[in-house]
């Protein structure tokens, strides 16, 4: 049987998830190309916080994708660990969102969401200030909170490496440090097809091409009639170490407040982030030290024990945000029936990676 040739461009968490899920289908011959090593750029900058149930998305594609991903992660993580023999850090202790803006309007909004999530088969809990103080004594603002026990956090880089390893075991070929130079096209009537993907070393013939390279996707098809526009949004974060875990060592959820995430890693280490930095009117997008310092001081205000932390490292990455359309972009390239875009996930690439892979399978008529 002749296998259908699929070329995936880009190996962040989204490209790796697509490669792995497609590798479970024996009818495909899959090649993944990336200009660098896996899990760089936006994946490398991510904190891996899966804010699905606690999000305000309640209907349509945005909520459907979150549900698909959360359910798939519960099976995907043990599946990958069994296949690779390697542990993937996966925090199942939920997310605690501090209601720093607590008022009657917000109270009604959260009560409505809790009721809606219950009707959808998910849990959300409204904690009063006394409960928050008892469960998380490390917190300085003693305020009400929403606890989401079924939301998760994972390590994006280790997840991506595991997806790559498992896909390789299933026969997928990966070529890193292989920047794509061009796509070859053929035209039949009013339809254009991509026939091959070219790197400096080789030409890869393709029946399907999936573009999941984030911002690196853009140069490949900007000559098309309706080019996609992606805006780079930079995010910075820190990894810190304390003498001991904050609060109850047996209860270490992700804590979030004022769009600042404090992510427990074990061993009294934490990630703190992330900034949201848009391009300036002129000049290149570069990390703003003041923006990172603002996030760090905001985290200390939430958990004063962080004042005693040693900063181990800081890092940044660019996240692709679509201009003038919702994120993410998962669709056929306009006028091209065999090229699929799976990009522009902005701040939700890790959260939506499994659902994106399912959507790509459907677009390839393989679901």
PDB file of N, CA, C and O in Angstrom, residues 206-232:
ATOM      1  N   UNK A 206       5.364  15.885  -1.218  1.00  0.00           N
ATOM      2  CA  UNK A 206       4.305  15.851  -0.212  1.00  0.00           C
ATOM      3  C   UNK A 206       2.928  15.735  -0.855  1.00  0.00           C
ATOM      4  O   UNK A 206       2.648  16.366  -1.883  1.00  0.00           O
ATOM      5  N   UNK A 207       2.084  14.931  -0.214  1.00  0.00           N
ATOM      6  CA  UNK A 207       0.667  14.923  -0.543  1.00  0.00           C
ATOM      7  C   UNK A 207      -0.085  15.935   0.323  1.00  0.00           C
ATOM      8  O   UNK A 207      -1.082  16.512  -0.109  1.00  0.00           O
ATOM      9  N   UNK A 208       0.426  16.122   1.551  1.00  0.00           N
ATOM     10  CA  UNK A 208      -0.110  17.129   2.464  1.00  0.00           C
ATOM     11  C   UNK A 208       1.048  17.873   3.120  1.00  0.00           C
ATOM     12  O   UNK A 208       2.070  17.270   3.444  1.00  0.00           O
ATOM     13  N   UNK A 209       0.857  19.164   3.331  1.00  0.00           N
ATOM     14  CA  UNK A 209       1.832  19.978   4.064  1.00  0.00           C
ATOM     15  C   UNK A 209       1.093  20.667   5.205  1.00  0.00           C
ATOM     16  O   UNK A 209       0.029  21.264   5.004  1.00  0.00           O
ATOM     17  N   UNK A 210       1.665  20.565   6.403  1.00  0.00           N
ATOM     18  CA  UNK A 210       1.090  21.197   7.584  1.00  0.00           C
ATOM     19  C   UNK A 210       2.083  22.226   8.097  1.00  0.00           C
ATOM     20  O   UNK A 210       3.225  21.887   8.420  1.00  0.00           O
ATOM     21  N   UNK A 211       1.666  23.469   8.148  1.00  0.00           N
ATOM     22  CA  UNK A 211       2.543  24.560   8.566  1.00  0.00           C
ATOM     23  C   UNK A 211       2.233  24.917  10.017  1.00  0.00           C
ATOM     24  O   UNK A 211       1.189  25.494  10.323  1.00  0.00           O
ATOM     25  N   UNK A 212       3.137  24.541  10.909  1.00  0.00           N
ATOM     26  CA  UNK A 212       2.928  24.783  12.344  1.00  0.00           C
ATOM     27  C   UNK A 212       4.158  25.413  12.973  1.00  0.00           C
ATOM     28  O   UNK A 212       4.490  25.129  14.119  1.00  0.00           O
ATOM     29  N   UNK A 213       4.824  26.262  12.220  1.00  0.00           N
ATOM     30  CA  UNK A 213       6.090  26.847  12.673  1.00  0.00           C
ATOM     31  C   UNK A 213       5.922  28.194  13.360  1.00  0.00           C
ATOM     32  O   UNK A 213       6.891  28.940  13.497  1.00  0.00           O
ATOM     33  N   UNK A 214       4.712  28.510  13.799  1.00  0.00           N
ATOM     34  CA  UNK A 214       4.518  29.784  14.483  1.00  0.00           C
ATOM     35  C   UNK A 214       4.923  30.949  13.601  1.00  0.00           C
ATOM     36  O   UNK A 214       4.558  31.030  12.422  1.00  0.00           O
ATOM     37  N   UNK A 215       5.712  31.855  14.158  1.00  0.00           N
ATOM     38  CA  UNK A 215       6.153  33.009  13.384  1.00  0.00           C
ATOM     39  C   UNK A 215       7.029  32.611  12.207  1.00  0.00           C
ATOM     40  O   UNK A 215       7.119  33.319  11.212  1.00  0.00           O
ATOM     41  N   UNK A 216       7.673  31.438  12.298  1.00  0.00           N
ATOM     42  CA  UNK A 216       8.482  30.951  11.189  1.00  0.00           C
ATOM     43  C   UNK A 216       7.673  30.499   9.998  1.00  0.00           C
ATOM     44  O   UNK A 216       8.214  30.238   8.925  1.00  0.00           O
ATOM     45  N   UNK A 217       6.358  30.406  10.184  1.00  0.00           N
ATOM     46  CA  UNK A 217       5.475  30.011   9.073  1.00  0.00           C
ATOM     47  C   UNK A 217       5.359  31.117   8.035  1.00  0.00           C
ATOM     48  O   UNK A 217       5.196  30.849   6.837  1.00  0.00           O
ATOM     49  N   UNK A 218       5.437  32.347   8.477  1.00  0.00           N
ATOM     50  CA  UNK A 218       5.074  33.481   7.620  1.00  0.00           C
ATOM     51  C   UNK A 218       5.827  33.576   6.301  1.00  0.00           C
ATOM     52  O   UNK A 218       5.217  33.805   5.256  1.00  0.00           O
ATOM     53  N   UNK A 219       7.151  33.443   6.279  1.00  0.00           N
ATOM     54  CA  UNK A 219       7.849  33.659   5.009  1.00  0.00           C
ATOM     55  C   UNK A 219       7.516  32.632   3.919  1.00  0.00           C
ATOM     56  O   UNK A 219       7.833  32.856   2.759  1.00  0.00           O
ATOM     57  N   UNK A 220       6.872  31.550   4.286  1.00  0.00           N
ATOM     58  CA  UNK A 220       6.683  30.453   3.337  1.00  0.00           C
ATOM     59  C   UNK A 220       5.568  30.694   2.328  1.00  0.00           C
ATOM     60  O   UNK A 220       5.530  30.056   1.285  1.00  0.00           O
ATOM     61  N   UNK A 221       4.647  31.583   2.641  1.00  0.00           N
ATOM     62  CA  UNK A 221       3.530  31.746   1.708  1.00  0.00           C
ATOM     63  C   UNK A 221       3.036  33.187   1.641  1.00  0.00           C
ATOM     64  O   UNK A 221       1.890  33.444   1.298  1.00  0.00           O
ATOM     65  N   UNK A 222       3.892  34.131   1.934  1.00  0.00           N
ATOM     66  CA  UNK A 222       3.454  35.522   1.918  1.00  0.00           C
ATOM     67  C   UNK A 222       3.159  36.037   0.517  1.00  0.00           C
ATOM     68  O   UNK A 222       2.591  37.105   0.350  1.00  0.00           O
ATOM     69  N   UNK A 223       3.535  35.266  -0.498  1.00  0.00           N
ATOM     70  CA  UNK A 223       3.190  35.656  -1.859  1.00  0.00           C
ATOM     71  C   UNK A 223       1.772  35.245  -2.225  1.00  0.00           C
ATOM     72  O   UNK A 223       1.282  35.575  -3.313  1.00  0.00           O
ATOM     73  N   UNK A 224       1.085  34.523  -1.345  1.00  0.00           N
ATOM     74  CA  UNK A 224      -0.277  34.091  -1.614  1.00  0.00           C
ATOM     75  C   UNK A 224      -1.226  35.286  -1.615  1.00  0.00           C
ATOM     76  O   UNK A 224      -0.938  36.334  -1.021  1.00  0.00           O
ATOM     77  N   UNK A 225      -2.400  35.143  -2.259  1.00  0.00           N
ATOM     78  CA  UNK A 225      -3.330  36.271  -2.372  1.00  0.00           C
ATOM     79  C   UNK A 225      -3.788  36.833  -1.030  1.00  0.00           C
ATOM     80  O   UNK A 225      -4.026  38.021  -0.894  1.00  0.00           O
ATOM     81  N   UNK A 226      -3.956  35.954  -0.018  1.00  0.00           N
ATOM     82  CA  UNK A 226      -4.414  36.405   1.291  1.00  0.00           C
ATOM     83  C   UNK A 226      -3.413  35.967   2.362  1.00  0.00           C
ATOM     84  O   UNK A 226      -3.647  35.005   3.090  1.00  0.00           O
ATOM     85  N   UNK A 227      -2.270  36.624   2.440  1.00  0.00           N
ATOM     86  CA  UNK A 227      -1.246  36.192   3.406  1.00  0.00           C
ATOM     87  C   UNK A 227      -1.735  36.333   4.836  1.00  0.00           C
ATOM     88  O   UNK A 227      -2.463  37.259   5.190  1.00  0.00           O
ATOM     89  N   UNK A 228      -1.324  35.394   5.664  1.00  0.00           N
ATOM     90  CA  UNK A 228      -1.651  35.435   7.081  1.00  0.00           C
ATOM     91  C   UNK A 228      -0.772  36.466   7.779  1.00  0.00           C
ATOM     92  O   UNK A 228       0.418  36.583   7.471  1.00  0.00           O
ATOM     93  N   UNK A 229      -1.363  37.189   8.708  1.00  0.00           N
ATOM     94  CA  UNK A 229      -0.599  38.164   9.474  1.00  0.00           C
ATOM     95  C   UNK A 229      -0.523  37.698  10.923  1.00  0.00           C
ATOM     96  O   UNK A 229      -1.544  37.483  11.569  1.00  0.00           O
ATOM     97  N   UNK A 230       0.710  37.507  11.409  1.00  0.00           N
ATOM     98  CA  UNK A 230       0.950  37.130  12.794  1.00  0.00           C
ATOM     99  C   UNK A 230       1.810  38.199  13.458  1.00  0.00           C
ATOM    100  O   UNK A 230       2.795  38.655  12.874  1.00  0.00           O
ATOM    101  N   UNK A 231       1.442  38.562  14.671  1.00  0.00           N
ATOM    102  CA  UNK A 231       2.175  39.567  15.435  1.00  0.00           C
ATOM    103  C   UNK A 231       2.969  38.859  16.526  1.00  0.00           C
ATOM    104  O   UNK A 231       2.414  38.038  17.267  1.00  0.00           O
ATOM    105  N   UNK A 232       4.270  39.133  16.665  1.00  0.00           N
ATOM    106  CA  UNK A 232       5.029  38.528  17.762  1.00  0.00           C
ATOM    107  C   UNK A 232       4.728  39.234  19.083  1.00  0.00           C
ATOM    108  O   UNK A 232       4.792  40.451  19.177  1.00  0.00           O
TER     109      UNK A 232
END
